[in-house]
């Protein structure tokens, strides 16, 4: 089963006790997630901003996966096997991440 995430862009908002990640669509507003503040730990805002960029990062990863494959083939054709292998590995890793995003295991 393939699930579709809420489209971007998402935005962060500090609530005074933590962060919310929100989507403001043309006809609706959705709360995506909350990140609660914990005393003495200062990385919650950074976590919230990272989460808010998830849709943009997923789209960039889709593009980079295609670019890595194209680059790998061009490098291989020129006999540059080590950089080609790096590009193939990057494309493989991107595909694996996208598979976890697009087809999460049920449970």
Coordinates of C-alpha atoms in Angstrom, one line a residue:
X1 CA 0.0 0.0 0.0
X2 CA 1.4 3.4 -1.0
X3 CA 0.6 6.3 1.2
X4 CA 0.8 9.9 0.1
X5 CA 2.2 12.5 2.6
X6 CA 0.6 15.9 3.0
X7 CA 2.0 18.2 0.3
X8 CA 4.4 21.0 1.2
X9 CA 5.4 23.4 2.0
X10 CA 5.1 22.8 5.8
X11 CA 6.0 25.5 8.3
X12 CA 7.0 25.6 11.9
X13 CA 5.4 27.6 14.7
X14 CA 6.7 28.0 18.3
X15 CA 3.8 27.6 20.7
X16 CA 5.5 28.6 23.9
X17 CA 5.8 25.0 25.1
X18 CA 7.1 23.4 21.9
X19 CA 6.8 23.5 18.1
X20 CA 4.1 22.6 15.7
X21 CA 4.6 21.6 12.0
X22 CA 1.7 22.8 10.0
X23 CA 0.4 22.8 6.4
X24 CA -1.7 25.8 5.3
X25 CA -3.5 24.7 2.2
X26 CA -5.8 26.8 0.1
X27 CA -8.9 25.5 1.8
X28 CA -7.7 24.0 5.0
X29 CA -5.1 24.0 7.8
X30 CA -3.6 20.7 9.0
X31 CA -1.4 20.0 12.0
X32 CA 1.3 17.6 10.8
X33 CA 3.2 17.1 14.0
X34 CA 4.2 18.5 17.4
X35 CA 7.7 18.7 18.9
X36 CA 7.6 19.3 22.6
X37 CA 10.3 21.2 24.4
X38 CA 12.2 19.4 27.1
X39 CA 14.1 21.4 29.7
X40 CA 17.9 21.5 29.2
X41 CA 17.8 20.2 25.7
X42 CA 18.0 22.9 23.0
X43 CA 17.6 20.9 19.7
X44 CA 13.8 20.8 19.4
X45 CA 13.5 23.8 17.2
X46 CA 16.1 22.3 14.8
X47 CA 14.2 19.0 14.8
X48 CA 10.9 20.9 14.0
X49 CA 12.6 22.8 11.1
X50 CA 14.1 19.5 9.8
X51 CA 10.6 17.9 9.9
X52 CA 9.1 20.8 8.2
X53 CA 11.5 20.4 5.2
X54 CA 10.6 16.7 4.7
X55 CA 8.4 17.2 1.6
X56 CA 11.0 19.4 -0.1
X57 CA 13.8 16.9 0.8
X58 CA 11.8 14.0 -0.5
X59 CA 11.3 15.8 -3.8
X60 CA 15.0 16.8 -4.0
X61 CA 15.9 13.2 -3.3
X62 CA 13.8 12.0 -6.2
X63 CA 15.6 14.3 -8.5
X64 CA 19.0 13.5 -7.1
X65 CA 18.4 9.8 -7.6
X66 CA 17.8 10.3 -11.3
X67 CA 20.8 12.6 -11.6
X68 CA 23.0 10.1 -9.8
X69 CA 22.0 7.3 -12.2
X70 CA 22.7 9.5 -15.2
X71 CA 26.0 10.6 -13.8
X72 CA 27.0 7.0 -13.0
X73 CA 26.3 5.9 -16.6
X74 CA 28.3 8.8 -18.0
X75 CA 31.2 8.1 -15.7
X76 CA 31.2 4.4 -16.4
X77 CA 31.2 5.1 -20.2
X78 CA 34.3 7.2 -19.7
X79 CA 36.0 4.4 -17.7
X80 CA 35.8 6.3 -14.4
X81 CA 34.6 3.3 -12.4
X82 CA 35.1 4.4 -8.8
X83 CA 33.1 7.7 -9.1
X84 CA 30.5 5.7 -11.1
X85 CA 30.2 3.2 -8.3
X86 CA 29.8 6.1 -5.8
X87 CA 27.0 7.5 -7.9
X88 CA 25.3 4.1 -8.3
X89 CA 25.5 3.6 -4.5
X90 CA 24.0 7.1 -3.9
X91 CA 21.2 6.3 -6.2
X92 CA 20.6 2.9 -4.5
X93 CA 20.5 4.6 -1.1
X94 CA 18.1 7.3 -2.3
X95 CA 15.8 4.6 -3.8
X96 CA 15.8 2.8 -0.4
X97 CA 14.9 6.0 1.5
X98 CA 12.2 6.8 -1.0
X99 CA 10.8 3.3 -0.7
X100 CA 10.5 3.7 3.1
X101 CA 8.7 7.0 2.6
X102 CA 6.4 5.8 -0.2
X103 CA 5.7 2.2 1.1
X104 CA 6.0 2.1 4.8
X105 CA 5.7 -1.3 6.5
X106 CA 2.4 -1.7 8.1
X107 CA 2.4 -2.1 11.9

